[in-house]
Short mmCIF file of C-alpha atoms in Angstrom, two decimals:
data_model
loop_
_atom_site.label_atom_id
_atom_site.label_comp_id
_atom_site.label_asym_id
_atom_site.label_seq_id
_atom_site.Cartn_x
_atom_site.Cartn_y
_atom_site.Cartn_z
CA MET E 13 0.04 -0.01 0.06
CA THR E 14 1.44 3.36 -0.98
CA LEU E 15 0.58 6.83 -0.30
CA ASN E 16 -0.27 7.42 -3.91
CA GLN E 17 -2.66 4.67 -3.87
CA LEU E 18 -4.48 6.23 -1.03
CA LYS E 19 -4.60 9.57 -2.81
CA TYR E 20 -6.04 7.75 -5.90
CA VAL E 21 -8.98 6.14 -4.05
CA ILE E 22 -9.73 9.42 -2.27
CA GLU E 23 -9.91 11.21 -5.67
CA ILE E 24 -12.09 8.49 -7.27
CA SER E 25 -14.54 8.83 -4.48
CA LYS E 26 -14.68 12.47 -4.91
CA GLN E 27 -15.10 12.40 -8.65
CA ASN E 28 -17.27 9.30 -8.54
CA SER E 29 -15.54 8.26 -11.74
CA ILE E 30 -12.37 6.39 -12.52
CA ASN E 31 -12.09 8.28 -15.80
CA GLU E 32 -12.66 11.78 -14.26
CA ALA E 33 -10.36 10.89 -11.40
CA ALA E 34 -7.59 9.90 -13.80
CA LYS E 35 -7.96 13.24 -15.58
CA SER E 36 -7.83 15.06 -12.27
CA LEU E 37 -4.66 13.19 -11.32
CA PHE E 38 -3.14 13.59 -14.76
CA ILE E 39 -2.61 9.90 -15.22
CA SER E 40 -4.02 7.38 -17.72
CA GLN E 41 -7.27 5.57 -16.81
CA PRO E 42 -5.68 2.09 -17.32
CA SER E 43 -2.91 3.11 -14.77
CA LEU E 44 -5.47 4.28 -12.23
CA THR E 45 -7.50 1.08 -12.76
CA ALA E 46 -4.57 -1.07 -12.29
CA ALA E 47 -3.36 0.79 -9.04
CA LEU E 48 -6.96 0.49 -7.59
CA LYS E 49 -7.05 -3.28 -8.53
CA SER E 50 -3.75 -3.72 -6.84
CA LEU E 51 -4.74 -1.96 -3.66
CA GLU E 52 -8.12 -3.88 -3.41
CA GLN E 53 -6.28 -7.24 -3.82
CA GLU E 54 -3.86 -6.20 -1.05
CA VAL E 55 -6.69 -5.18 1.41
CA GLY E 56 -8.77 -8.11 0.45
CA PHE E 57 -12.03 -6.40 -0.39
CA ASP E 58 -13.69 -4.07 -3.09
CA ILE E 59 -13.39 -0.40 -2.13
CA PHE E 60 -15.82 0.51 -4.91
CA THR E 61 -18.67 -1.25 -6.81
CA ARG E 62 -18.61 -0.74 -10.47
CA THR E 63 -21.86 -0.30 -12.42
CA ASN E 64 -22.94 1.07 -15.79
CA ASN E 65 -23.92 4.27 -14.14
CA GLY E 66 -20.53 4.83 -12.45
CA ILE E 67 -19.12 3.64 -9.16
CA THR E 68 -20.32 3.56 -5.57
CA VAL E 69 -18.31 3.18 -2.41
CA THR E 70 -18.81 -0.21 -0.60
CA VAL E 71 -19.45 -0.41 3.20
CA LYS E 72 -15.97 -1.54 3.95
CA GLY E 73 -14.69 1.04 1.35
CA LYS E 74 -16.28 3.81 3.35
CA GLU E 75 -14.31 2.91 6.45
CA PHE E 76 -11.09 2.48 4.48
CA LEU E 77 -11.49 5.89 2.91
CA GLY E 78 -11.94 7.44 6.28
CA TYR E 79 -8.49 6.08 7.39
CA ALA E 80 -7.02 6.85 3.97
CA ARG E 81 -8.06 10.61 4.40
CA SER E 82 -6.61 10.66 7.90
CA VAL E 83 -3.32 9.38 6.77
CA VAL E 84 -3.05 11.67 3.72
CA GLU E 85 -3.98 14.62 5.88
CA GLN E 86 -1.23 13.72 8.51
CA TYR E 87 1.34 13.30 5.63
CA ASP E 88 0.39 16.79 4.17
CA ILE E 89 0.93 18.33 7.58
CA LEU E 90 4.34 16.76 8.06
CA ASP E 91 5.25 17.75 4.46
CA ALA E 92 4.20 21.41 4.98
CA LYS E 93 5.97 21.72 8.36
CA TYR E 94 9.25 19.92 7.55
CA ILE E 95 9.69 19.90 3.87
CA SER E 96 7.77 22.25 1.57
CA GLN E 97 6.99 24.64 4.52
CA ASP E 98 3.71 25.53 2.87
CA ASN E 99 0.87 26.92 5.15
CA ILE E 100 -1.35 23.79 5.38
CA LYS E 101 -4.19 24.28 7.72
CA ARG E 102 -5.07 21.51 10.22
CA THR E 103 -8.74 20.57 10.38
CA PHE E 104 -11.14 19.73 13.28
CA GLN E 105 -14.48 18.21 12.60
CA VAL E 106 -17.45 17.41 14.83
CA SER E 107 -20.97 15.81 14.22
CA MET E 108 -23.72 16.35 16.56
CA GLN E 109 -27.39 15.94 17.04
CA HIS E 110 -29.18 19.30 17.11
CA TYR E 111 -27.81 20.83 20.32
CA THR E 112 -27.21 24.60 20.71
CA PHE E 113 -24.86 23.98 23.56
CA ALA E 114 -22.74 21.70 21.31
CA VAL E 115 -22.47 24.39 18.68
CA ASN E 116 -21.63 27.02 21.39
CA SER E 117 -18.81 24.69 22.61
CA PHE E 118 -17.57 24.47 19.00
CA VAL E 119 -17.55 28.25 18.70
CA SER E 120 -15.58 28.47 21.91
CA VAL E 121 -12.88 26.15 20.40
CA ILE E 122 -12.72 28.30 17.23
CA GLU E 123 -12.31 31.48 19.42
CA GLN E 124 -9.43 29.99 21.38
CA TYR E 125 -7.55 28.41 18.36
CA GLY E 126 -8.38 30.97 15.62
CA MET E 127 -8.68 30.29 12.02
CA ASP E 128 -5.26 31.29 10.73
CA GLU E 129 -3.94 27.80 11.21
CA TYR E 130 -7.02 25.67 11.39
CA GLU E 131 -10.04 24.82 9.31
CA PHE E 132 -13.33 23.81 11.22
CA GLU E 133 -16.31 21.72 10.11
CA VAL E 134 -19.39 21.13 12.02
CA PHE E 135 -22.30 18.78 11.02
CA GLU E 136 -25.76 19.14 12.82
CA THR E 137 -27.27 15.85 11.42
CA THR E 138 -29.11 12.69 12.11
CA THR E 139 -28.19 10.33 14.88
CA TYR E 140 -27.17 7.61 12.27
CA ASP E 141 -24.94 10.07 10.56
CA VAL E 142 -23.40 11.35 13.70
CA ILE E 143 -22.13 7.80 14.33
CA ASP E 144 -21.28 7.09 10.70
CA ASN E 145 -19.23 10.25 10.46
CA VAL E 146 -17.07 9.25 13.36
CA ARG E 147 -16.76 5.74 12.06
CA ASN E 148 -15.53 6.96 8.76
CA GLN E 149 -13.37 9.70 10.32
CA ARG E 150 -15.26 12.55 8.61
CA SER E 151 -15.51 13.75 12.20
CA GLU E 152 -13.32 13.17 15.30
CA ILE E 153 -16.17 13.49 17.74
CA GLY E 154 -19.88 12.87 17.70
CA VAL E 155 -22.34 14.39 20.28
CA LEU E 156 -25.58 12.64 21.10
CA TYR E 157 -27.67 11.24 24.03
CA MET E 158 -28.58 7.91 25.35
CA ASN E 159 -31.26 6.69 27.74
CA ASN E 160 -32.61 3.42 28.90
CA TYR E 161 -34.71 3.05 25.61
CA ASN E 162 -32.01 3.48 22.91
CA SER E 163 -28.89 2.57 24.85
CA ALA E 164 -28.60 -1.19 23.92
CA VAL E 165 -29.13 -0.46 20.16
CA LEU E 166 -26.87 2.36 20.03
CA GLN E 167 -24.15 0.72 22.04
CA LYS E 168 -24.20 -2.36 19.85
CA MET E 169 -23.97 -0.21 16.85
CA LEU E 170 -20.93 1.62 18.27
CA ARG E 171 -19.20 -1.62 19.26
CA ASP E 172 -19.66 -2.97 15.70
CA ALA E 173 -18.12 0.17 14.35
CA GLY E 174 -15.14 0.17 16.73
CA LEU E 175 -16.47 3.30 18.56
CA LYS E 176 -17.25 4.10 22.22
CA PHE E 177 -19.65 6.36 23.92
CA THR E 178 -18.40 8.59 26.87
CA PRO E 179 -21.09 10.04 29.12
CA LEU E 180 -20.60 13.79 30.21
CA PHE E 181 -23.84 14.50 32.22
CA ASP E 182 -27.40 13.40 32.89
CA CYS E 183 -30.39 15.69 32.25
CA SER E 184 -34.01 15.77 33.21
CA ILE E 185 -36.54 16.19 30.35
CA TYR E 186 -37.98 19.60 29.38
CA ALA E 187 -40.40 20.91 26.85
CA TYR E 188 -38.64 23.75 24.94
CA MET E 189 -41.15 26.19 23.60
CA SER E 190 -41.80 29.93 22.72
CA LYS E 191 -42.40 32.17 25.72
CA LYS E 192 -45.75 32.91 23.88
CA ASN E 193 -46.93 29.52 24.25
CA PRO E 194 -49.82 29.30 26.93
CA LEU E 195 -47.81 26.57 28.78
CA ALA E 196 -44.67 28.77 29.05
CA ASN E 197 -45.32 30.14 32.65
CA LYS E 198 -46.06 26.68 34.07
CA LYS E 199 -43.50 25.21 36.51
CA TYR E 200 -44.15 21.67 35.28
CA VAL E 201 -46.08 20.24 32.32
CA THR E 202 -47.38 16.73 31.55
CA MET E 203 -47.59 14.83 28.27
CA GLU E 204 -51.30 15.42 28.59
CA ASP E 205 -50.80 19.17 28.83
CA LEU E 206 -48.70 19.00 25.64
CA ASP E 207 -51.11 17.01 23.66
CA ASP E 208 -52.99 20.14 22.58
CA TYR E 209 -49.86 21.53 20.90
CA PRO E 210 -47.66 20.11 17.99
CA CYS E 211 -44.64 18.05 18.93
CA LEU E 212 -41.67 19.16 16.77
CA ALA E 213 -39.11 16.45 16.03
CA PHE E 214 -36.02 16.19 14.01
CA SER E 215 -36.35 13.88 10.89
CA GLN E 216 -33.86 10.96 10.84
CA GLY E 217 -34.19 10.46 7.11
CA GLU E 218 -33.98 6.86 5.77
CA HIS E 219 -32.96 5.78 9.30
CA ASN E 220 -36.26 6.84 10.95
CA SER E 221 -36.20 4.38 13.81
CA PHE E 222 -37.51 5.25 17.25
CA TYR E 223 -34.00 4.24 18.63
CA PHE E 224 -32.49 7.06 16.49
CA ALA E 225 -34.99 9.70 17.50
CA GLU E 226 -33.33 12.87 18.92
CA GLU E 227 -36.27 13.28 21.43
CA VAL E 228 -36.98 11.05 24.37
CA LEU E 229 -40.33 9.40 24.62
CA SER E 230 -40.08 8.74 20.83
CA THR E 231 -42.70 5.89 21.05
CA TYR E 232 -45.38 8.25 22.67
CA GLU E 233 -48.55 8.45 20.44
CA TYR E 234 -48.40 12.18 19.71
CA LYS E 235 -51.58 13.67 18.42
CA ARG E 236 -49.93 16.31 16.44
CA LEU E 237 -46.30 15.84 15.04
CA VAL E 238 -44.21 17.94 12.68
CA ARG E 239 -40.74 16.70 11.50
CA THR E 240 -38.09 18.83 10.14
CA SER E 241 -34.33 18.63 9.60
CA ASP E 242 -33.37 22.17 10.61
CA ARG E 243 -33.11 23.74 13.99
CA ALA E 244 -33.98 27.21 12.86
CA THR E 245 -37.21 25.83 11.32
CA ILE E 246 -38.09 24.21 14.66
CA LEU E 247 -37.60 27.64 16.42
CA ASN E 248 -39.79 29.27 13.79
CA LEU E 249 -42.53 26.55 14.29
CA MET E 250 -42.48 27.17 18.09
CA VAL E 251 -43.49 30.61 17.50
CA GLY E 252 -45.69 30.04 14.33
CA ILE E 253 -47.78 27.06 15.60
CA ASN E 254 -47.00 27.07 19.34
CA GLY E 255 -45.09 23.89 18.88
CA TYR E 256 -42.67 22.36 21.37
CA THR E 257 -39.74 19.90 21.38
CA LEU E 258 -38.41 17.63 24.14
CA CYS E 259 -34.80 18.46 25.22
CA SER E 260 -32.14 18.65 28.04
CA GLY E 261 -33.37 22.15 29.17
CA ILE E 262 -29.89 23.60 28.62
CA ILE E 263 -30.68 27.05 26.98
CA CYS E 264 -28.13 29.03 25.06
CA GLU E 265 -29.68 32.50 24.56
CA ASP E 266 -26.60 33.82 22.83
CA LEU E 267 -27.38 31.62 19.75
CA ASN E 268 -31.13 31.10 19.99
CA GLY E 269 -32.21 34.40 21.40
CA THR E 270 -34.31 35.21 24.51
CA ASP E 271 -37.80 34.23 23.06
CA TYR E 272 -37.76 30.74 24.18
CA CYS E 273 -38.01 28.78 27.51
CA ALA E 274 -37.74 25.28 28.98
CA VAL E 275 -40.53 23.88 31.18
CA LYS E 276 -39.82 20.77 33.05
CA LEU E 277 -41.69 17.63 32.04
CA LYS E 278 -43.34 15.47 34.81
CA THR E 279 -41.59 12.14 34.01
CA ASP E 280 -38.95 9.96 35.66
CA GLU E 281 -37.04 9.81 32.34
CA LYS E 282 -33.53 10.88 31.97
CA MET E 283 -31.20 11.39 29.18
CA THR E 284 -27.38 11.12 29.23
CA ILE E 285 -25.46 13.61 27.02
CA GLY E 286 -22.07 12.24 25.84
CA TYR E 287 -19.77 11.82 22.96
CA VAL E 288 -18.75 9.19 20.45
CA SER E 289 -15.08 8.70 19.52
CA ARG E 290 -12.92 5.88 17.97
CA LYS E 291 -11.83 3.33 20.41
CA HIS E 292 -8.15 3.06 19.43
CA SER E 293 -7.40 6.66 18.40
CA LYS E 294 -5.78 9.36 20.47
CA MET E 295 -7.86 12.41 20.57
CA SER E 296 -6.32 15.56 19.24
CA GLU E 297 -5.64 18.61 21.37
CA MET E 298 -8.54 20.43 19.96
CA GLY E 299 -10.73 17.33 20.48
CA GLN E 300 -9.86 17.48 24.19
CA LYS E 301 -10.52 21.11 24.42
CA TYR E 302 -13.91 20.70 22.83
CA ILE E 303 -14.81 17.99 25.33
CA GLU E 304 -13.73 20.32 28.04
CA GLU E 305 -16.05 22.98 26.72
CA LEU E 306 -18.90 20.52 26.54
CA SER E 307 -18.32 19.47 30.06
CA LYS E 308 -18.80 22.90 31.44
CA TYR E 309 -22.56 22.54 30.57
CA LYS E 310 -22.84 20.06 33.47
CA ASP E 311 -23.07 23.17 35.78
CA MET E 312 -25.94 24.41 33.72
CA VAL E 313 -28.07 21.36 33.83
CA LEU E 314 -31.51 22.23 35.33
CA ASP E 315 -32.98 20.35 38.25
#
């Protein structure tokens, strides 16, 4: 296995075509095909599946490409620092469920490290993609929650992917809503109180399982339910249709504004906020700093 072979498969995945990748790499298509075939024989599996409509990455290929990107990135950093002395920026990527406090922690890391030497990438996405992005090394860290209902399924998924979940803090369950909602001034609400209002939930796309839901009590039979993939849209729906979502109760007014509140839900349910990382990888300095920033929200958890 050579560095060039790794660069080749990365370019093929980017172009979704061996022919286009060969043009981009300034080598002949037969040479690129031969290099790919040699690499696949060495690793013992197909990285790509060839069809009449082009190529697609296999399941094992996705994992391999994640490691390949990491190796090439580290080589580029070494080359820039000690050989070519180019100004290559290091990258830091995080995937997360739709948590404002997780975004706020990301902002804090950017402010501390600056953007002159680093590039940052953050994905607010589905639960499945949070895990998949860490597995394939598109993100170093994934932020999500577990509880008694989803823990067994998610933990198995993590074990199979060579990942681990590290708990940070436990939270009670709150209904997050506009301050204009008639329930906003209550000290507590019940699910029966909330039945008169639309529940707002984050869509999980093709992996729309109860176990992947970002909201606890995902199996509850909601009378009114609206799904969306965007956090800003949920905030708008809270105002426009008096909707609510179930959350940790941690409010970040710096990002969401002061028009929203969290009312405690009468339930014994808890949620554990934590992060997903690769089992056998050493966390970067920025990754450690990000976890440190996330951990600060333990002191903001509402009773």
